[in-house]
PDB file of C-alpha atoms in Angstrom:
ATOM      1  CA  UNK A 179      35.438 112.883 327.140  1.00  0.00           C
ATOM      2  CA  UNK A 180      33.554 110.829 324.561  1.00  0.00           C
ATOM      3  CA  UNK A 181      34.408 112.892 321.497  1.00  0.00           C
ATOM      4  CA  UNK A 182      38.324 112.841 322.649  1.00  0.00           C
ATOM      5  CA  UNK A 183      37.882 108.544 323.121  1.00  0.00           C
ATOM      6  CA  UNK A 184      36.332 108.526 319.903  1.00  0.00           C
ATOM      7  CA  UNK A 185      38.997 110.368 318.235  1.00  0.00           C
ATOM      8  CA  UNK A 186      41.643 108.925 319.696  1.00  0.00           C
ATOM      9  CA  UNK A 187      40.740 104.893 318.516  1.00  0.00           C
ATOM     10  CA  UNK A 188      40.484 106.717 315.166  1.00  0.00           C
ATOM     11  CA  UNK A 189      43.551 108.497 315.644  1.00  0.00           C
ATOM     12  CA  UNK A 190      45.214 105.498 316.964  1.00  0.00           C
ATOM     13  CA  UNK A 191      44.204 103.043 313.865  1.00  0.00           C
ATOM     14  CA  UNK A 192      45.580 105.607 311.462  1.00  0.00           C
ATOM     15  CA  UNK A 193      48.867 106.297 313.119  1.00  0.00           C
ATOM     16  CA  UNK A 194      49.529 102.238 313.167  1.00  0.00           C
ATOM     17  CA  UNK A 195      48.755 101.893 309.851  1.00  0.00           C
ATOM     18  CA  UNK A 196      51.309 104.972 308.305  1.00  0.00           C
ATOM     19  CA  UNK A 197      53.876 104.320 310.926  1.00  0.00           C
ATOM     20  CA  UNK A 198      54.373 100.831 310.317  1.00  0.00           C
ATOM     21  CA  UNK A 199      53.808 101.574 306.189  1.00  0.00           C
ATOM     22  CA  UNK A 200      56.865 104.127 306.378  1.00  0.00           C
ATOM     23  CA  UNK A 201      59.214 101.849 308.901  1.00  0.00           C
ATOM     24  CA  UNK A 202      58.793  98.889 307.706  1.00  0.00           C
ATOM     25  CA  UNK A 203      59.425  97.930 311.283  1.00  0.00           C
ATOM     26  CA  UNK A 204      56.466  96.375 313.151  1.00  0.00           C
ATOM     27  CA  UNK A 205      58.284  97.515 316.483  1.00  0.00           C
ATOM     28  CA  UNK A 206      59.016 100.804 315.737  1.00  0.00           C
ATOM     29  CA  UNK A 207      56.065 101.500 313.648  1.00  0.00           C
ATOM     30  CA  UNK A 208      53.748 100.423 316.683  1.00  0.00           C
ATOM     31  CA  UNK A 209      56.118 102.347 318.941  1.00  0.00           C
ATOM     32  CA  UNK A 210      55.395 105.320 317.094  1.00  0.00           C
ATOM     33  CA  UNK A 211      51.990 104.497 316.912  1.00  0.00           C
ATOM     34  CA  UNK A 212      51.422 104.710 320.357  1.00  0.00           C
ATOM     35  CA  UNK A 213      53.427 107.507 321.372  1.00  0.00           C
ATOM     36  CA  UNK A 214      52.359 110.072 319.143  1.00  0.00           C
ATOM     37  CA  UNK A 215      48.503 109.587 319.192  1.00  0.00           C
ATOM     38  CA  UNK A 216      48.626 109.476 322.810  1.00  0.00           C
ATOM     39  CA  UNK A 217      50.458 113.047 322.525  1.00  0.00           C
ATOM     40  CA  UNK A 218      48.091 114.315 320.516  1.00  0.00           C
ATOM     41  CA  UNK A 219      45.268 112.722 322.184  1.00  0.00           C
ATOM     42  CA  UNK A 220      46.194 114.768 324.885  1.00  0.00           C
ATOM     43  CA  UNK A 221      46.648 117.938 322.738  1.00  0.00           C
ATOM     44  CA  UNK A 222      42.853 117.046 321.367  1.00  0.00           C
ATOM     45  CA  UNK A 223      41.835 116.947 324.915  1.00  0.00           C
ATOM     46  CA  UNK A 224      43.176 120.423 325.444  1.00  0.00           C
ATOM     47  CA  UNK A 225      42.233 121.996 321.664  1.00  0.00           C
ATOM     48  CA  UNK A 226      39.148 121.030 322.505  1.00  0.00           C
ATOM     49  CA  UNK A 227      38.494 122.859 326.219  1.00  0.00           C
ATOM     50  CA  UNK A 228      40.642 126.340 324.236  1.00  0.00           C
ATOM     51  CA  UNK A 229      37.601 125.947 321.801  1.00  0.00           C
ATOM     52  CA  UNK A 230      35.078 125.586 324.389  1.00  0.00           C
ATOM     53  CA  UNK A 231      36.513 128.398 326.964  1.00  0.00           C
ATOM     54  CA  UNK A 232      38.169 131.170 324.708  1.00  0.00           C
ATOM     55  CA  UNK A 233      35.484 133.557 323.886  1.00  0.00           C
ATOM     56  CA  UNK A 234      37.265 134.258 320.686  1.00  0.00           C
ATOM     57  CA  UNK A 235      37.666 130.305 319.137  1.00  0.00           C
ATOM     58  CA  UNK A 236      33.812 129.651 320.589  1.00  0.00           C
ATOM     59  CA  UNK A 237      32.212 132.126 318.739  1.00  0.00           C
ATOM     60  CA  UNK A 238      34.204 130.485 315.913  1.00  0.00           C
ATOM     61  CA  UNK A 239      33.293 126.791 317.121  1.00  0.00           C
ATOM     62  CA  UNK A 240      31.077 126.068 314.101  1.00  0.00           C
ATOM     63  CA  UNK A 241      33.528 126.797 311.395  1.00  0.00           C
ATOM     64  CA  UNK A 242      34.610 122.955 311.097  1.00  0.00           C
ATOM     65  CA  UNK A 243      37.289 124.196 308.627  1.00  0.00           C
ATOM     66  CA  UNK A 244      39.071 126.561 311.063  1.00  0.00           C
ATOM     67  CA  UNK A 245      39.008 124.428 313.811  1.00  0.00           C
ATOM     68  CA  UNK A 246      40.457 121.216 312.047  1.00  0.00           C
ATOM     69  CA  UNK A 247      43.901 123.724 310.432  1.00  0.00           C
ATOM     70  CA  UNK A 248      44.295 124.960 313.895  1.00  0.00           C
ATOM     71  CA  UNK A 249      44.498 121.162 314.954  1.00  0.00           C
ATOM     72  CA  UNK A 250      46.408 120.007 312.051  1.00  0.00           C
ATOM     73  CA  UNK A 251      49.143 122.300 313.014  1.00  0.00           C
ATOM     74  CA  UNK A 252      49.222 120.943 316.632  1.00  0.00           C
ATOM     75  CA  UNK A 253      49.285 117.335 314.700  1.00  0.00           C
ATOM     76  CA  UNK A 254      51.883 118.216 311.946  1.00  0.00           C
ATOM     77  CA  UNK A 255      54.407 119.293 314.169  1.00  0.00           C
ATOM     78  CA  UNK A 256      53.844 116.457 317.276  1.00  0.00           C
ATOM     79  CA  UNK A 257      54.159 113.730 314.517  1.00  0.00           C
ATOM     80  CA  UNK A 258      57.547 115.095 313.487  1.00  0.00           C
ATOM     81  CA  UNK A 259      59.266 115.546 316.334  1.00  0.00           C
ATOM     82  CA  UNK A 260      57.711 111.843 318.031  1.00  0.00           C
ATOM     83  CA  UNK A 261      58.847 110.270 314.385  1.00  0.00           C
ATOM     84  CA  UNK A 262      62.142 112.285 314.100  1.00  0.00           C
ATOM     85  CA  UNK A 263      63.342 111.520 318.022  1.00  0.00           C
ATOM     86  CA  UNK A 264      62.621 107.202 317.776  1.00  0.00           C
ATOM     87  CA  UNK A 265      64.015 107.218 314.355  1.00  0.00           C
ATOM     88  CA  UNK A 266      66.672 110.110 313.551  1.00  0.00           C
ATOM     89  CA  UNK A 267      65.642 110.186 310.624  1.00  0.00           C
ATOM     90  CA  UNK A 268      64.155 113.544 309.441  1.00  0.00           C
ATOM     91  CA  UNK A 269      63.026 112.398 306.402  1.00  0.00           C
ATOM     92  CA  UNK A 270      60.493 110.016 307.930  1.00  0.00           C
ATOM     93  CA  UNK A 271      59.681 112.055 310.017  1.00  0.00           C
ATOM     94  CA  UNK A 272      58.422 114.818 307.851  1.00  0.00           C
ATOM     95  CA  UNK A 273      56.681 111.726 305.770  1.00  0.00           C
ATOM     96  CA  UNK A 274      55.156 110.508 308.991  1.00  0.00           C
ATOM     97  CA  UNK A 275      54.522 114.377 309.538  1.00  0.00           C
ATOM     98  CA  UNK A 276      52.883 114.961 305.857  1.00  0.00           C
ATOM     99  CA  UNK A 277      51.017 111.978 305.476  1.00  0.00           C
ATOM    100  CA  UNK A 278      49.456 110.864 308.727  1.00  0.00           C
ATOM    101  CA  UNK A 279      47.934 113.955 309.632  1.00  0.00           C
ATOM    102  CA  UNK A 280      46.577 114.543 306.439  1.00  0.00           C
ATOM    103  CA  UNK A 281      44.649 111.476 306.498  1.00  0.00           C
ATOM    104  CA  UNK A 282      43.965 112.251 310.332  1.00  0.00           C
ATOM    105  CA  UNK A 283      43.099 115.707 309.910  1.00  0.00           C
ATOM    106  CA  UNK A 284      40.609 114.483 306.749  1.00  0.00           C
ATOM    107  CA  UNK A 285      39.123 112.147 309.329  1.00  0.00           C
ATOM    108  CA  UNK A 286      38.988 114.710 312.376  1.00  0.00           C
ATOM    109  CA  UNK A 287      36.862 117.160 309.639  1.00  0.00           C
ATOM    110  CA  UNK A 288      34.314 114.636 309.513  1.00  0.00           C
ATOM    111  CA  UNK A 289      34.600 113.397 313.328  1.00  0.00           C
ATOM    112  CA  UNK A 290      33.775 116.763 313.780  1.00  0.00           C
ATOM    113  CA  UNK A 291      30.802 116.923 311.465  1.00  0.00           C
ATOM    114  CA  UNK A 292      29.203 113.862 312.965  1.00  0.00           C
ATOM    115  CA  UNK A 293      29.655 115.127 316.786  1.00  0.00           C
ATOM    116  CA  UNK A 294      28.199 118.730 315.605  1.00  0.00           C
ATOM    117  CA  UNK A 295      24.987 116.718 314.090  1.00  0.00           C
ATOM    118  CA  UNK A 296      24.793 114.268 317.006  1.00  0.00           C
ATOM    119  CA  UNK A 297      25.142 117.989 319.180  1.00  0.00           C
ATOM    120  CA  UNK A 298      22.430 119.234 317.002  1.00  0.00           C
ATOM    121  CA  UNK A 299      20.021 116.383 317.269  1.00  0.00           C
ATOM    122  CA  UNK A 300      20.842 116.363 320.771  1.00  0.00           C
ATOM    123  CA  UNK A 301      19.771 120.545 321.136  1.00  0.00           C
ATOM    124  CA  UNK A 302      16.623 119.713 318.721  1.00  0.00           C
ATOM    125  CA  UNK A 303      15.310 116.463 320.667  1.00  0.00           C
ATOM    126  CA  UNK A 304      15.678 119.116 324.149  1.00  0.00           C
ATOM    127  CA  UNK A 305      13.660 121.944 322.299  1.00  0.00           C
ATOM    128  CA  UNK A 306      10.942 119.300 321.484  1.00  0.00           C
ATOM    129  CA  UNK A 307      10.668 118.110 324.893  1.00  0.00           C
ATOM    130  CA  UNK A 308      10.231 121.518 326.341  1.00  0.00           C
ATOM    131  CA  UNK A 309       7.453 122.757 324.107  1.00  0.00           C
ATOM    132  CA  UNK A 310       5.748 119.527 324.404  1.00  0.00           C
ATOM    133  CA  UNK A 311       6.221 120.562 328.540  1.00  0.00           C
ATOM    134  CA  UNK A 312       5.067 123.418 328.353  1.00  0.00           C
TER     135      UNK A 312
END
């Protein structure tokens, strides 16, 4: 639950920062900005487990580039439609739906670099303690 807090203040500061750029609008731009984060906070949440469970995806889990398309097409389209329904306005949306995931999905590649080192660490700090054990 960590890794999906951590991601989501990231995700969060981002999705402020775009929405408001591209409305203009402090009220709709933070509107947005808390809608579709949380969304895809959620969908995170969930990515995350399918990566975990599905024999398929886990055996895949280390290919950081895989695993951030497949959730940049979860993120592409959930920034669209939240954009597109509170403005009406498809051309912001697909803006909102270009630009903020790009920089998100840029920024999930290397959340997910620095949680597979701290995993790492983590695995190497275990093996350490159980030869010294043993």
């Amino acid at each position: 639950m960590a890794k999906t807090i951590t991601f989501a203040v990231i995700h969060f500061s981002i999705a402020t920062l775009v929405a408001f750029a591209l409305t203009g609008d402090f009220l709709l731009g933070s509107l947005i900005a808390i809608i579709e984060p949380s969304i895809n906070t959620v969908a995170f949440y969930f990515h995350e487990k399918a990566w975990q469970k599905v024999p398929f995806l886990k055996s895949r889990e280390s290919m950081t580039k895989t695993k951030t398309i497949s959730f940049a097409i979860i993120h592409f389209n959930v920034a669209f439609a939240v954009t597109y329904a509170l403005t009406g306005d498809a051309f912001i949306g697909g803006l909102m739906a270009t630009i903020e995931p790009a920089i998100n999905s840029f920024a999930y590649f290397f959340h997910e670099k620095a949680w597979g080192n701290k995993n790492k660490d983590k695995n190497t700090v275990h093996s350490i303690d159980q030869a010294i054990c043993a």
